[in-house]
Amino acid sequence: MSAGRDNVVKVWKLGADAGSLVRIHTGRTCEVAQLGVSPDGRRIMLDMGEELRILDRDSGNWLGSLNSRRHGRFQGLAEFSPSGRLLLTASTNQRLQLWRVPPTPEETQLLRRGNGQNFHRNLAGGEIRHFIIPSASIVHAGVFAPD
């Protein structure tokens, strides 16, 4: 995957066909310089100002989104955790945010079958915690510990 100032995310094929372009996702705001890919490689992110969309890498289908309306626009980074269940993002108002990732369609089906009445409560992909950065710096990099 590559994301540049041309407002698109490009998915490339690696291996024997290295360098062949597979898909282009348009509509980026280009404010998130470091867009992550899920650990399994199946989900990618598309930054759209106050919204961060999670897309299926191959089909381009929208799988979920995170909204930061009250907390500034997404900026700098958006990274998946090693488990793929959390995201770390930075925003324009000096906040680092930790998010629960919305479930994949497969996970949604499993939750639907197993939870019945509590189904909607378990699907929230929302902010878990935020951290205020004391200076007016923009965060450009971040990582999760493997555990």
CSV table of C-alpha atoms in Angstrom, one decimal:
chain,number,residue,atom,x,y,z
A,1,MET,CA,0.0,0.0,0.0
A,2,SER,CA,1.2,3.5,-0.7
A,3,ALA,CA,-0.4,6.9,0.2
A,4,GLY,CA,0.9,10.1,-1.3
A,5,ARG,CA,-0.1,13.7,-1.8
A,6,ASP,CA,-2.2,12.8,-4.8
A,7,ASN,CA,-5.2,12.1,-2.5
A,8,VAL,CA,-5.3,8.3,-3.3
A,9,VAL,CA,-4.3,5.1,-1.6
A,10,LYS,CA,-2.8,2.6,-4.0
A,11,VAL,CA,-2.7,-1.2,-3.3
A,12,TRP,CA,0.2,-3.0,-5.0
A,13,LYS,CA,0.9,-6.7,-5.6
A,14,LEU,CA,4.1,-8.1,-4.2
A,15,GLY,CA,5.9,-11.2,-5.0
A,16,ALA,CA,6.5,-12.5,-8.5
A,17,ASP,CA,4.3,-9.7,-9.9
A,18,ALA,CA,6.0,-7.0,-7.8
A,19,GLY,CA,5.1,-3.5,-8.8
A,20,SER,CA,1.8,-4.2,-10.4
A,21,LEU,CA,-1.0,-1.8,-9.3
A,22,VAL,CA,-4.1,-3.7,-8.0
A,23,ARG,CA,-6.5,-1.0,-6.8
A,24,ILE,CA,-6.8,2.8,-6.3
A,25,HIS,CA,-8.9,4.2,-3.5
A,26,THR,CA,-9.7,7.9,-4.0
A,27,GLY,CA,-10.9,10.7,-1.6
A,28,ARG,CA,-8.1,11.1,0.9
A,29,THR,CA,-7.4,14.4,2.6
A,30,CYS,CA,-3.7,13.5,2.8
A,31,GLU,CA,-3.4,14.7,6.4
A,32,VAL,CA,-2.4,11.2,7.8
A,33,ALA,CA,1.1,10.6,6.5
A,34,GLN,CA,1.4,7.2,8.2
A,35,LEU,CA,-1.7,5.0,7.3
A,36,GLY,CA,-1.6,1.5,8.8
A,37,VAL,CA,-2.5,-1.8,7.4
A,38,SER,CA,-4.2,-4.5,9.6
A,39,PRO,CA,-1.9,-7.3,10.8
A,40,ASP,CA,-3.6,-9.8,8.5
A,41,GLY,CA,-3.1,-7.4,5.6
A,42,ARG,CA,-6.8,-7.5,4.7
A,43,ARG,CA,-7.9,-4.0,6.0
A,44,ILE,CA,-6.5,-0.6,5.0
A,45,MET,CA,-7.4,2.9,6.1
A,46,LEU,CA,-8.4,6.0,4.2
A,47,ASP,CA,-8.2,9.4,5.9
A,48,MET,CA,-11.0,11.8,5.2
A,49,GLY,CA,-10.5,14.7,7.7
A,50,GLU,CA,-12.7,14.0,10.7
A,51,GLU,CA,-13.5,10.5,9.5
A,52,LEU,CA,-11.1,7.5,9.2
A,53,ARG,CA,-12.5,4.8,7.0
A,54,ILE,CA,-11.5,1.2,7.2
A,55,LEU,CA,-11.7,-0.6,3.8
A,56,ASP,CA,-11.3,-4.1,2.5
A,57,ARG,CA,-7.9,-4.1,0.7
A,58,ASP,CA,-9.1,-6.2,-2.2
A,59,SER,CA,-12.7,-5.1,-2.9
A,60,GLY,CA,-12.5,-1.6,-1.6
A,61,ASN,CA,-15.7,-2.2,0.4
A,62,TRP,CA,-16.3,0.0,3.4
A,63,LEU,CA,-16.0,-2.0,6.6
A,64,GLY,CA,-16.4,0.7,9.2
A,65,SER,CA,-15.3,4.1,10.2
A,66,LEU,CA,-14.1,6.2,13.2
A,67,ASN,CA,-15.3,9.8,13.6
A,68,SER,CA,-13.3,12.5,15.5
A,69,ARG,CA,-15.7,15.4,15.0
A,70,ARG,CA,-15.2,16.9,18.5
A,71,HIS,CA,-11.5,16.2,18.6
A,72,GLY,CA,-10.1,17.7,15.5
A,73,ARG,CA,-9.2,16.2,12.2
A,74,PHE,CA,-7.1,13.0,11.9
A,75,GLN,CA,-3.5,14.0,11.2
A,76,GLY,CA,0.0,12.4,11.3
A,77,LEU,CA,-0.7,8.7,12.0
A,78,ALA,CA,-3.3,5.9,12.1
A,79,GLU,CA,-1.9,2.5,13.1
A,80,PHE,CA,-3.4,-0.9,13.9
A,81,SER,CA,-2.3,-2.7,17.0
A,82,PRO,CA,-0.7,-6.2,16.6
A,83,SER,CA,-4.0,-7.8,17.4
A,84,GLY,CA,-5.9,-5.7,14.8
A,85,ARG,CA,-8.5,-4.8,17.4
A,86,LEU,CA,-7.2,-1.3,18.4
A,87,LEU,CA,-6.1,1.8,16.5
A,88,LEU,CA,-3.8,4.6,17.6
A,89,THR,CA,-4.4,8.0,15.9
A,90,ALA,CA,-3.3,11.5,16.2
A,91,SER,CA,-5.4,14.6,15.6
A,92,THR,CA,-5.0,18.3,14.8
A,93,ASN,CA,-5.7,19.4,18.4
A,94,GLN,CA,-2.7,17.6,19.9
A,95,ARG,CA,-4.5,14.4,20.9
A,96,LEU,CA,-3.4,10.8,20.6
A,97,GLN,CA,-6.4,8.6,20.6
A,98,LEU,CA,-6.8,4.9,21.2
A,99,TRP,CA,-9.8,3.4,19.4
A,100,ARG,CA,-11.7,0.1,19.4
A,101,VAL,CA,-11.8,-1.1,15.7
A,102,PRO,CA,-15.3,-1.8,14.4
A,103,PRO,CA,-15.7,-5.6,13.8
A,104,THR,CA,-15.2,-7.1,10.4
A,105,PRO,CA,-18.4,-8.5,8.6
A,106,GLU,CA,-17.4,-12.0,9.7
A,107,GLU,CA,-17.1,-10.9,13.4
A,108,THR,CA,-20.4,-9.1,13.1
A,109,GLN,CA,-22.1,-12.4,12.0
A,110,LEU,CA,-20.5,-14.3,14.9
A,111,LEU,CA,-21.6,-11.6,17.4
A,112,ARG,CA,-25.1,-11.5,15.9
A,113,ARG,CA,-25.5,-15.3,16.4
A,114,GLY,CA,-24.0,-15.4,19.9
A,115,ASN,CA,-25.4,-12.3,21.6
A,116,GLY,CA,-28.9,-11.6,20.4
A,117,GLN,CA,-30.1,-8.8,22.7
A,118,ASN,CA,-26.7,-7.3,23.3
A,119,PHE,CA,-25.7,-7.2,19.7
A,120,HIS,CA,-25.5,-3.4,19.1
A,121,ARG,CA,-23.6,-2.7,22.3
A,122,ASN,CA,-20.8,-5.0,21.2
A,123,LEU,CA,-20.3,-3.4,17.8
A,124,ALA,CA,-19.1,0.0,18.9
A,125,GLY,CA,-15.9,1.1,17.2
A,126,GLY,CA,-15.2,4.1,19.4
A,127,GLU,CA,-12.6,6.0,21.3
A,128,ILE,CA,-11.3,4.2,24.4
A,129,ARG,CA,-8.9,6.8,25.7
A,130,HIS,CA,-7.1,9.9,24.6
A,131,PHE,CA,-3.9,11.5,25.6
A,132,ILE,CA,-3.1,15.3,25.3
A,133,ILE,CA,0.3,16.1,23.9
A,134,PRO,CA,1.6,19.1,26.0
A,135,SER,CA,3.3,21.0,23.2
A,136,ALA,CA,1.9,22.1,19.8
A,137,SER,CA,3.8,19.3,18.0
A,138,ILE,CA,2.3,17.1,15.4
A,139,VAL,CA,2.8,13.3,16.0
A,140,HIS,CA,4.3,11.6,13.0
A,141,ALA,CA,5.1,8.1,14.3
A,142,GLY,CA,3.8,5.7,16.9
A,143,VAL,CA,4.0,2.0,17.6
A,144,PHE,CA,2.4,-0.6,19.8
A,145,ALA,CA,4.3,-3.0,22.0
A,146,PRO,CA,4.0,-6.6,20.7
A,147,ASP,CA,2.1,-7.7,23.8
